[in-house]
Coordinates of C-alpha atoms and ligand atoms in Angstrom, one line a residue:
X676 CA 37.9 5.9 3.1
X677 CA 34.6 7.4 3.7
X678 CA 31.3 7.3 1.5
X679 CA 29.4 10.2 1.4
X680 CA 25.9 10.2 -0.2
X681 CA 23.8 13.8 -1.5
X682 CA 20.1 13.2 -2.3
X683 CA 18.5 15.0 -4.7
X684 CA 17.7 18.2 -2.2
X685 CA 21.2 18.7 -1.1
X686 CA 22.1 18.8 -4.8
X687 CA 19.5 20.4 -5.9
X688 CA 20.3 24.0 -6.3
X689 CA 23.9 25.6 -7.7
X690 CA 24.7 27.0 -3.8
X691 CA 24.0 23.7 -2.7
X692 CA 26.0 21.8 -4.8
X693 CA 28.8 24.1 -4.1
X694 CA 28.3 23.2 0.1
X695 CA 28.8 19.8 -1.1
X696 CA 32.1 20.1 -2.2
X697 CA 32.6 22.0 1.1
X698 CA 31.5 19.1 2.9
X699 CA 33.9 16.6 1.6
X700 CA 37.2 16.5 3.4
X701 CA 39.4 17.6 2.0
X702 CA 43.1 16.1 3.0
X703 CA 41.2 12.4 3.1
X704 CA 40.5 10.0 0.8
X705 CA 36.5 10.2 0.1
X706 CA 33.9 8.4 -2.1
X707 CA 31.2 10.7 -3.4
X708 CA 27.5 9.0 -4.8
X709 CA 25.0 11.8 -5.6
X710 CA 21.4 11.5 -6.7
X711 CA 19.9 13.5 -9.6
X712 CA 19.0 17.1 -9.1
X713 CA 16.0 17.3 -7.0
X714 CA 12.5 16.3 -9.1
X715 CA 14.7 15.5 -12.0
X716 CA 13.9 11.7 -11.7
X717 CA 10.0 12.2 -11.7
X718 CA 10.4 14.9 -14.4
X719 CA 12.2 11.4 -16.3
X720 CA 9.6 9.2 -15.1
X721 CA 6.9 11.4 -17.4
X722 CA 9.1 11.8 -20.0
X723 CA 8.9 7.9 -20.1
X724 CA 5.0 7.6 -19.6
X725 CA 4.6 10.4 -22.5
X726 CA 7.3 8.4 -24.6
X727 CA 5.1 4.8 -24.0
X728 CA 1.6 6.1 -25.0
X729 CA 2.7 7.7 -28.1
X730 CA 2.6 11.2 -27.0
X731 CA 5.7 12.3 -28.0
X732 CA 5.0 15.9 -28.9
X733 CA 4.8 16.7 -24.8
X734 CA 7.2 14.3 -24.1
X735 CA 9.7 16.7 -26.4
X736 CA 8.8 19.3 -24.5
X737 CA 9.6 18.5 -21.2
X738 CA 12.8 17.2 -22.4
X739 CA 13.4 21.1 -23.4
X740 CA 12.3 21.6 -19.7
X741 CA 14.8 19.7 -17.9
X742 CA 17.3 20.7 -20.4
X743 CA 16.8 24.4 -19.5
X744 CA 16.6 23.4 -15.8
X745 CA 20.4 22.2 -16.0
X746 CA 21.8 24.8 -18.4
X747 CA 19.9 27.1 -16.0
X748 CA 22.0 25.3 -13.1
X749 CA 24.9 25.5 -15.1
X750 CA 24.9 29.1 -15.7
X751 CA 24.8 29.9 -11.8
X752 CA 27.1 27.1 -11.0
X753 CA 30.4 28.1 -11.9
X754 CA 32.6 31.0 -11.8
X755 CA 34.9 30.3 -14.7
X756 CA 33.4 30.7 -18.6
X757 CA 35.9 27.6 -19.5
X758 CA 34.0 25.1 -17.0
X759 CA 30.4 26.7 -18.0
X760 CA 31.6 26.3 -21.7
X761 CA 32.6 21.9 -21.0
X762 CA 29.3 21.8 -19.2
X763 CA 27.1 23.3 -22.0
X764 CA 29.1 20.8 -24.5
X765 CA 27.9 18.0 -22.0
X766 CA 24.3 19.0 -21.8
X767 CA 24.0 18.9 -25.6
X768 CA 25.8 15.8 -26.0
X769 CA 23.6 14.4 -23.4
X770 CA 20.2 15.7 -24.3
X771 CA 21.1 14.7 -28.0
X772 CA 21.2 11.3 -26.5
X773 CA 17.7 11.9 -24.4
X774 CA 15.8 13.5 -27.6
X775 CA 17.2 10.2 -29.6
X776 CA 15.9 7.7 -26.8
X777 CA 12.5 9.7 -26.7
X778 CA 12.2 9.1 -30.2
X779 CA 13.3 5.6 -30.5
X780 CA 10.2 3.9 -32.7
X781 CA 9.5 1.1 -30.1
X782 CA 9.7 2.7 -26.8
X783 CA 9.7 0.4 -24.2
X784 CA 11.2 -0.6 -20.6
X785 CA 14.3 -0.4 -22.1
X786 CA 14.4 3.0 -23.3
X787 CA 12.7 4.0 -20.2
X788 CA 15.8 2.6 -17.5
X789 CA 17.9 4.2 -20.1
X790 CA 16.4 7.7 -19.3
X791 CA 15.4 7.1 -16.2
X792 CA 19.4 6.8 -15.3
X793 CA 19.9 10.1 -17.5
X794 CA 19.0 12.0 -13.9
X795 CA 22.0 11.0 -12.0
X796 CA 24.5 11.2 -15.2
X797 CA 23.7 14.6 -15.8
X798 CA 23.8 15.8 -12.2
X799 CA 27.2 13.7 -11.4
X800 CA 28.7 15.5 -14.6
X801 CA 27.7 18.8 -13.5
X802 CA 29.4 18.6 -10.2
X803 CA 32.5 16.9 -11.6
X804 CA 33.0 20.1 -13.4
X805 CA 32.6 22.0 -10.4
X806 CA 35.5 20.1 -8.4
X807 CA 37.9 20.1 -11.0
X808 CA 37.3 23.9 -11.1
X809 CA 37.6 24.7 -7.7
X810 CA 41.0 22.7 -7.7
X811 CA 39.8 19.5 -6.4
X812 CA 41.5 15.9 -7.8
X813 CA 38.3 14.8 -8.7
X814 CA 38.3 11.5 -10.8
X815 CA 34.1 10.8 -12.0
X816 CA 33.6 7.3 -12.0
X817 CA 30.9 5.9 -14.4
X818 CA 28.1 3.7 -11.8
X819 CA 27.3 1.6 -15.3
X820 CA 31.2 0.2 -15.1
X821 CA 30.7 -1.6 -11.7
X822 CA 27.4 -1.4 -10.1
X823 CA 25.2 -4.9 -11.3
X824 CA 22.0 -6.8 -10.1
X825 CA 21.4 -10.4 -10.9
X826 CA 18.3 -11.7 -12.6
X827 CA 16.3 -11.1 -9.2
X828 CA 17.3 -7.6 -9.3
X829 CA 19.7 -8.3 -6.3
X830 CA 23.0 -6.6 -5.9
X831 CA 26.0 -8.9 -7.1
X832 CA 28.7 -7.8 -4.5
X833 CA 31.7 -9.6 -5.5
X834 CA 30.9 -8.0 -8.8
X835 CA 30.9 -4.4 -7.6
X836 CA 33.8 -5.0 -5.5
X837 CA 36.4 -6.8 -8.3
X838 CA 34.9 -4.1 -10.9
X839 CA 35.7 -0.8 -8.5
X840 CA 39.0 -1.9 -7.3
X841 CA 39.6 -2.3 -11.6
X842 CA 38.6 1.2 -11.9
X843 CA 39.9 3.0 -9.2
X844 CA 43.2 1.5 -9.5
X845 CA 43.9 3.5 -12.8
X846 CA 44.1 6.8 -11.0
X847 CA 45.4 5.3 -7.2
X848 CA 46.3 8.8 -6.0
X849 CA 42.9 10.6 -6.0
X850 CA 41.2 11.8 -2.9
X851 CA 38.0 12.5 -4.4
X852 CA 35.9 9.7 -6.4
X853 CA 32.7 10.8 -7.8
X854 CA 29.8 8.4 -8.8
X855 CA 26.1 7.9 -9.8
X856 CA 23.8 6.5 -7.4
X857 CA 20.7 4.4 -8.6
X858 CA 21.8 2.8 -11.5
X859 CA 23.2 -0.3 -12.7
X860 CA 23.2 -2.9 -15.3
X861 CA 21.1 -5.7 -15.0
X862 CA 21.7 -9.7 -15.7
X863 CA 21.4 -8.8 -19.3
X864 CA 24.1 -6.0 -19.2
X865 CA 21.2 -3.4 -19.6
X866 CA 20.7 -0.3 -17.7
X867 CA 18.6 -0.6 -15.1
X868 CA 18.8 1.1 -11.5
X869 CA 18.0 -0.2 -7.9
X870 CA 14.6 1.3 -7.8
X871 CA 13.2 4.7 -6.5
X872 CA 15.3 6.2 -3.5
X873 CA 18.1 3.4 -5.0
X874 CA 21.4 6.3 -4.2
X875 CA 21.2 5.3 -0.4
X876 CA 21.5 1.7 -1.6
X877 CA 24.7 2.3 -3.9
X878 CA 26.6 4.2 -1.3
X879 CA 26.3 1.1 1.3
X880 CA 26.9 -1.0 -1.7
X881 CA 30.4 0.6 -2.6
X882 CA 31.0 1.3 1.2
X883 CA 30.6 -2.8 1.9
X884 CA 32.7 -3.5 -1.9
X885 CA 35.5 -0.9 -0.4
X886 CA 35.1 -1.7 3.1
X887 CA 34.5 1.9 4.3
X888 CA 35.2 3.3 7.3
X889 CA 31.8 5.0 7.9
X890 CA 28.6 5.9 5.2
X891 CA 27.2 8.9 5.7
X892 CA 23.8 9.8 4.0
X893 CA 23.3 13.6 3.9
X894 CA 19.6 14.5 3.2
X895 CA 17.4 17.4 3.7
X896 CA 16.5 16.6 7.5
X897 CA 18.9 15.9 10.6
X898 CA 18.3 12.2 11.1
X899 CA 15.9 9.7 11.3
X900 CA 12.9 10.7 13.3
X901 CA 11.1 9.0 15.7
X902 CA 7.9 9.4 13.4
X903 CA 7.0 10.1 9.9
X904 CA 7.3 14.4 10.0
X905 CA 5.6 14.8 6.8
X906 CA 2.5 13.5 8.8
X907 CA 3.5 13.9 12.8
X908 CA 4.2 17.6 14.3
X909 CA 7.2 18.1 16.5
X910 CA 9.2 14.8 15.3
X911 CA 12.9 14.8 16.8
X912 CA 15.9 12.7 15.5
X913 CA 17.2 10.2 17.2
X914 CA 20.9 9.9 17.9
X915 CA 21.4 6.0 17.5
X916 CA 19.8 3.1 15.9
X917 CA 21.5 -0.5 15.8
X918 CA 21.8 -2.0 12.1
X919 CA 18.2 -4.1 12.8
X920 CA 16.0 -1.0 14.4
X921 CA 17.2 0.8 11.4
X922 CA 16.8 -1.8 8.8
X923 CA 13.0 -2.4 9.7
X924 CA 12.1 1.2 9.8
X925 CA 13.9 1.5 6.7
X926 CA 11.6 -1.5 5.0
X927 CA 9.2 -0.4 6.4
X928 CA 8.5 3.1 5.1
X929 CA 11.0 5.5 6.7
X930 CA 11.3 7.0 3.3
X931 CA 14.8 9.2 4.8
X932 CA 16.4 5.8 3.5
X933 CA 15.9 3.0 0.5
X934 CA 14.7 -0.2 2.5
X935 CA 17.5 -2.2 1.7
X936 CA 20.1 0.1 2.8
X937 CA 21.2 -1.4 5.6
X938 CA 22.1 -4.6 4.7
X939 CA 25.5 -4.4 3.2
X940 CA 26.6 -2.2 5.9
X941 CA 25.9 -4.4 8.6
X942 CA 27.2 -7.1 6.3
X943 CA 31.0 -5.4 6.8
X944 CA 30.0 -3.5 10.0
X945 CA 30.3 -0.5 8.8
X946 CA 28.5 2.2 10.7
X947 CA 25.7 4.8 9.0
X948 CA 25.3 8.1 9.8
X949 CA 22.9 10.4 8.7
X950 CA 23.4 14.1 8.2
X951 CA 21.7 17.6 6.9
X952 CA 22.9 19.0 4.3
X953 CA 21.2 22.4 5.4
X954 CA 22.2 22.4 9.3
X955 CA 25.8 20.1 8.6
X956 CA 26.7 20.5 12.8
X957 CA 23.7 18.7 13.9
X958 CA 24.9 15.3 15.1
X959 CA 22.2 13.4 12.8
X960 CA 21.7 9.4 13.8
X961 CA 24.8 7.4 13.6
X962 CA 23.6 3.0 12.9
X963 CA 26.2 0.4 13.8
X964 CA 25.8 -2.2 16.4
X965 CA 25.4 -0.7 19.8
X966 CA 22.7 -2.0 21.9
X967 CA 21.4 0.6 24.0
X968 CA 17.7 2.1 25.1
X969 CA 16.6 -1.4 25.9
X970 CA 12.4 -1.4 26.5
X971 CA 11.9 1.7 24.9
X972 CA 10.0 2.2 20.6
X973 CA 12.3 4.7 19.4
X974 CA 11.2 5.3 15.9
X975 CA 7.3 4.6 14.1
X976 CA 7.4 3.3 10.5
X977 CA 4.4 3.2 7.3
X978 CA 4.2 1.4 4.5
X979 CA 1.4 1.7 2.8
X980 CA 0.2 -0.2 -0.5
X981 CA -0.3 -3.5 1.5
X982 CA -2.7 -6.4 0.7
X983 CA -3.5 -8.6 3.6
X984 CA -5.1 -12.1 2.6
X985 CA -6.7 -14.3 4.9
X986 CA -7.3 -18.3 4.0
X987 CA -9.9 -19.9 6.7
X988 CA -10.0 -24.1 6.7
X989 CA -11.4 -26.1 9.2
X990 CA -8.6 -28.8 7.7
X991 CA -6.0 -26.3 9.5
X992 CA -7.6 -27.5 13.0
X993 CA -4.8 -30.3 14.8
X994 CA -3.2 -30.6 11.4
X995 CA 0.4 -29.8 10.6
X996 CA 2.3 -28.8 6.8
X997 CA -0.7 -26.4 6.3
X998 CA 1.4 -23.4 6.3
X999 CA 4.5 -25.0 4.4
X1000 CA 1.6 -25.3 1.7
X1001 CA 0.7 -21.8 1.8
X1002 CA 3.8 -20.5 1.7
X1003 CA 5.1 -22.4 -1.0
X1004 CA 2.3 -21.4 -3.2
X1005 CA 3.4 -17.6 -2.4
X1006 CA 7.4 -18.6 -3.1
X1007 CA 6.6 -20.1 -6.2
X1008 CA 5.4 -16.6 -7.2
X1009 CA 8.2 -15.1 -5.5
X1010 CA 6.3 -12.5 -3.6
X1011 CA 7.9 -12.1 0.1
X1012 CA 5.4 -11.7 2.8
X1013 CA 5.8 -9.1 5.0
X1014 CA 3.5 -9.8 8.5
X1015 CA 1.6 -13.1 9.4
X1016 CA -0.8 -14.2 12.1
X1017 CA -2.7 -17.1 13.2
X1018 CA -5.9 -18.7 14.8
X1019 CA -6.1 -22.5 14.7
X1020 CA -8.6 -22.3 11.8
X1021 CA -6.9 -19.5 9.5
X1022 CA -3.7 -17.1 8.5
X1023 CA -3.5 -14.1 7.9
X1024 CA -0.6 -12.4 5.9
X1025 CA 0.2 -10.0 3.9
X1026 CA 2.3 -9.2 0.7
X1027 CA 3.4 -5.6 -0.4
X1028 CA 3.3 -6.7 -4.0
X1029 CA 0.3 -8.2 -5.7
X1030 CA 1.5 -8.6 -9.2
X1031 CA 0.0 -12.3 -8.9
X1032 CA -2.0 -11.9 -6.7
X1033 CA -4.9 -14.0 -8.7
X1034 CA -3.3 -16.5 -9.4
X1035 CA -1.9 -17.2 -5.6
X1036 CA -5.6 -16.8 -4.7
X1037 CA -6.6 -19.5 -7.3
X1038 CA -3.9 -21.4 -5.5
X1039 CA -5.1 -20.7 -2.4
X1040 CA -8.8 -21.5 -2.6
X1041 CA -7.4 -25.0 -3.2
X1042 CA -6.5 -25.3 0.7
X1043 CA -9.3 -23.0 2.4
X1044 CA -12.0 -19.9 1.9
X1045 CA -9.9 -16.6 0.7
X1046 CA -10.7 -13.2 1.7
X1047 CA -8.8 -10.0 0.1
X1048 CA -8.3 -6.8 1.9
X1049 CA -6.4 -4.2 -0.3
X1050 CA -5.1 -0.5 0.5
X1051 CA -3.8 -1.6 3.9
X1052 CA -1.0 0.0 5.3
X1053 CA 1.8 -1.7 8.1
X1054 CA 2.5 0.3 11.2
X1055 CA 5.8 -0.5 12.1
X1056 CA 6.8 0.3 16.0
X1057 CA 10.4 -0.2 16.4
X1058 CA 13.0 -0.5 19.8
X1059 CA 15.1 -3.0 21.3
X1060 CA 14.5 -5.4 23.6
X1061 CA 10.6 -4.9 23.1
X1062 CA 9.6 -8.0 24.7
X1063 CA 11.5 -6.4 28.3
X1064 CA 9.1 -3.5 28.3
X1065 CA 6.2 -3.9 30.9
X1066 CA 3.0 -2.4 29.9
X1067 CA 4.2 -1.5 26.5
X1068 CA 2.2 -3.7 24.3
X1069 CA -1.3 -2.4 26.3
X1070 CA -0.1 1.6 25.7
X1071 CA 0.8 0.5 22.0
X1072 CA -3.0 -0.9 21.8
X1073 CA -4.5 1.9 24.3
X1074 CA -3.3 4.3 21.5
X1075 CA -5.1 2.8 18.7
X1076 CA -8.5 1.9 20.3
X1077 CA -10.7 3.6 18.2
X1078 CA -9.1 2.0 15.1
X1079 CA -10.0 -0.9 12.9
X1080 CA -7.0 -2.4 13.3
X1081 CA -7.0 -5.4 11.2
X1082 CA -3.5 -7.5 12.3
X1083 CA -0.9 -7.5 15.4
X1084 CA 2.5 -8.6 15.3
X1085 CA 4.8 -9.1 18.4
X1086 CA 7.4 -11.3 19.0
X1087 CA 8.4 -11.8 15.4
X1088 CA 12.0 -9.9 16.5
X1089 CA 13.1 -8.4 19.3
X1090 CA 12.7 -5.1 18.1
X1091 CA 9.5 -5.2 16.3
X1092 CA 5.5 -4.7 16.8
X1093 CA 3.6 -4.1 13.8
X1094 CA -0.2 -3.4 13.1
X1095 CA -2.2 -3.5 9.8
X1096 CA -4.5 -1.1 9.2
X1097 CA -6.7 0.1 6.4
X1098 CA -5.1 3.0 4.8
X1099 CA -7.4 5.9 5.1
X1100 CA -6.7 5.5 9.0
X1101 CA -2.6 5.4 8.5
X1102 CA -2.6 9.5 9.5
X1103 CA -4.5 9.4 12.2
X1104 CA -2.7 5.8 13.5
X1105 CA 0.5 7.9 13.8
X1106 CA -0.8 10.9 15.1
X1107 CA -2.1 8.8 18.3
X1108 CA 0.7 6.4 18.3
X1109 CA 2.4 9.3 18.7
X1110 CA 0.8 10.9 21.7
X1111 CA 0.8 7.8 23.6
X1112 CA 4.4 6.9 23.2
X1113 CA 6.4 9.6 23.0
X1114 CA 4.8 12.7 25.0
X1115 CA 7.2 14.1 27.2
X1116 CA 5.9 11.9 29.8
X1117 CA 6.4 8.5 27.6
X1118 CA 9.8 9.3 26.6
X1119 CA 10.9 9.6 30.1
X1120 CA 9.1 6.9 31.8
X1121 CA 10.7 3.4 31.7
X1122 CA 7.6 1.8 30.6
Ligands
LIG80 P1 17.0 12.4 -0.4 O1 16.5 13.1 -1.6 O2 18.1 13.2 0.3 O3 17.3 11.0 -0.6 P2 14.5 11.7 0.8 O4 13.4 12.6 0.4 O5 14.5 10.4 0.1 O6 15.8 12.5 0.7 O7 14.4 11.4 2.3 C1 14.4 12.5 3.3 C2 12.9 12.7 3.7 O8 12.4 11.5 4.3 C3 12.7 13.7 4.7 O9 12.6 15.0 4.1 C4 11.4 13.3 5.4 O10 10.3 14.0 5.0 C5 11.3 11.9 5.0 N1 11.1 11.0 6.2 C6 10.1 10.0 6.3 N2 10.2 9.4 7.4 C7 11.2 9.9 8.1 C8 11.8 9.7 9.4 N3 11.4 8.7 10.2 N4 12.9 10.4 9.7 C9 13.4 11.4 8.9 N5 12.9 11.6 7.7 C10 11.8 10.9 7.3
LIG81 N1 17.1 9.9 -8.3 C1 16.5 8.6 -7.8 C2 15.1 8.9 -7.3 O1 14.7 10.0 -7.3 C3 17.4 7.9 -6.8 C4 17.6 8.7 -5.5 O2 17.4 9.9 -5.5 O3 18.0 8.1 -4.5 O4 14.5 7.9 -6.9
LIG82 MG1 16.1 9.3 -0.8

């Protein structure tokens, strides 16, 4: 069994969702997990900021928007009046069901995961139609009956896996299983979803529950790049990535996949590839476990949004437990840290999210003088074998001379060197970074 995962580009126009179902094989058993319709999740993510402060007279209204966006999409999807006619009855079922969660008296977080999962429901119903249509044995699987986080908002595995095996053994002989990627229930049994991006996620969740042969992630680009090309000119993909290069680049920044992607791949071994929907021959980048390209940074990662805090105490100097202090006071808040450094009088680190962030820093001040540097943003340089490379660190620094750069990491993993710095500078960082490492001249030398 294969997954096969369509973002919201490659689903997001009637021809395209039509070269979906082209894409699937279709004499093999294959697991489809599609995203809402391109811009359809933001679109749900006003509704829902509308529907909090009260205003519900434009929230109404751009409920009417996305409902003419799908019965729009509708209209040029199919080619039989029977399978335009079920998906009209849909839409009004479903935006019945919107209009009454828009309206409900005490909107809140509730209501909002509830809409916010609308995107994917509407979208996977749409296509469902369109297989059964064009012949296919299409069985649509609802993501709510199966997919479940914990009260951390961590995937519960076992749960997935007992739950789809329950499902998909009511109709055994189908070659073609549909689902929603993104959402979930939560501890409580509530809708929720696995966060912005979260359809990557899914389809390595059900590809570890089903043990897959391979996940493939079609998007609107062919592969990850070996740079950000919203930001870098003349980006080029890369053909292979092990499971660790491609889970660091994917938490941190390299927004082709959710960060936690990886993990339940790699769990089950179970290579990724990543395709393009638009251009379906290029080869893409295929992750599994090969170690190859030793010495060389393949790929450059952001993430912005980044606080870096620095606690300075002459008590730090020959002393020991002073950093099982600190970070305990930042695990009792449960905020991960992300990069750390150290001088014999004070640490650095940094935390992507700084929900409580005062009160660690009232914690904090107990032990040493804090200082607070906000809208930071992590440079992530990965490879493998970094640590072989000769030279690589100095062209890494040469590159970024004229920057403020605020924190170094090397050595942390094999694979890794990061840099923090502020984030007005992150464009600029990747431009040069880029220049220096991977001119024609970099990519061929061996460092
Ligand atoms: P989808 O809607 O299919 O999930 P996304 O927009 O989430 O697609 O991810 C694909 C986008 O990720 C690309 O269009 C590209 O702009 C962006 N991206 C950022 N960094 C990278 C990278 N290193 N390699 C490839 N794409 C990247
Ligand atoms: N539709 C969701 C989003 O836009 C999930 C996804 O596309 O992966 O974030
Ligand atoms: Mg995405």
């Amino acid at each position: 069994m294969k997954v096969l995962k369509f973002g919201g580009t490659s689903v997001g126009k009637p021809e395209r969702m039509r070269s979906v179902e082209q894409l699937c094989p279709p004499k093999e058993p294959v697991f489809l997990v599609l995203s809402a319709i391109t811009g359809v999740t933001n679109a749900l993510v006003e509704i829902s900021a509308l529907a909090t402060n009260g205003e519900l007279t434009q929230a109404l209204a751009k409920v009417g928007d996305l409902e003419t966006l799908h019965r729009n999409f509708a209209s040029q999807l199919y080619a039989q009046p029977h399978s335009l006619e079920k998906a009209q009855t849909f839409l009004t079922q479903e935006f019945g069901k919107i209009r009454a969660t828009v309206e409900t008296k005490s909107f809140g977080i509730t209501q909002e995961r509830i809409l916010l999962a609308e995107g994917e429901i509407l979208s996977t119903h749409l296509f469902s139609f369109y297989a059964q249509e064009v012949g296919r044995e299409a069985v649509l699987l609802d993501a709510l009956s199966f997919m479940k986080i914990d009260e951390n908002e961590e995937p519960v595995l076992e749960h997935i896996e007992q739950h789809l095996q329950v499902v998909m053994q009511k109709t055994p002989h189908t070659q073609l299983w549909i689902t929603q990627g993104y959402i979930c229930r939560n501890a409580q049994g509530e809708v929720d979803n696995l966060k912005r991006g979260g359809s990557d996620y899914t389809a390595s969740l059900v590809g570890a529950a089903l043990r897959a042969q391979e996940v493939q992630i079609w998007t609107d680009i062919d592969g990850m790049h070996n740079n950000d090309p919203r930001i870098v000119k003349n980006t080029f993909p890369i053909a292979e990535l092990s499971f660790d290069e491609a889970a660091e680049l994917a938490y941190f920044g390299a927004k082709i996949l959710h960060p936690a992607t990886i993990l339940p791949a790699q769990k089950y071994n179970i290579p990724v590839r990543l395709l393009n929907t638009m251009q379906p021959e290029a080869q893409g980048t295929i992750i599994h476990n090969a170690v190859q390209n030793k010495g060389i940074i393949k790929s450059i990662a952001a993430k912005d949004g980044i606080t870096a805090i620095k606690i300075r105490s002459s008590r730090m100097l020959l002393a020991y437990g002073f950093l099982r202090r600190i970070f305990e006071i930042f695990e009792s808040y449960k905020t991960p840290i992300d990069m750390i450094t150290t001088s014999e009088v004070a640490v650095s680190l940094t935390i992507d999210q700084d929900k409580h962030l005062e009160a660690i820093c009232q914690e904090l001040e107990k032990l040493g003088v804090v200082e607070i540097d906000t809208d930071q943003t992590i440079i992530c340089l990965v490879g493998n074998q970094l640590s072989q490379a000769q030279g690589l660190t100095a062209k890494v620094l040469k590159a970024v001379e004229e920057l403020p750069v605020r924190m170094v990491s090397i050595g942390g993993s094999a694979h890794n060197i990061s840099l923090l710095l502020p984030s007005s500078h992150k464009n600029y960082a990747l431009n040069v970074l880029n220049e220096g490492l991977f001119t024609k001249q970099a990519q061929h030398s061996s460092y």
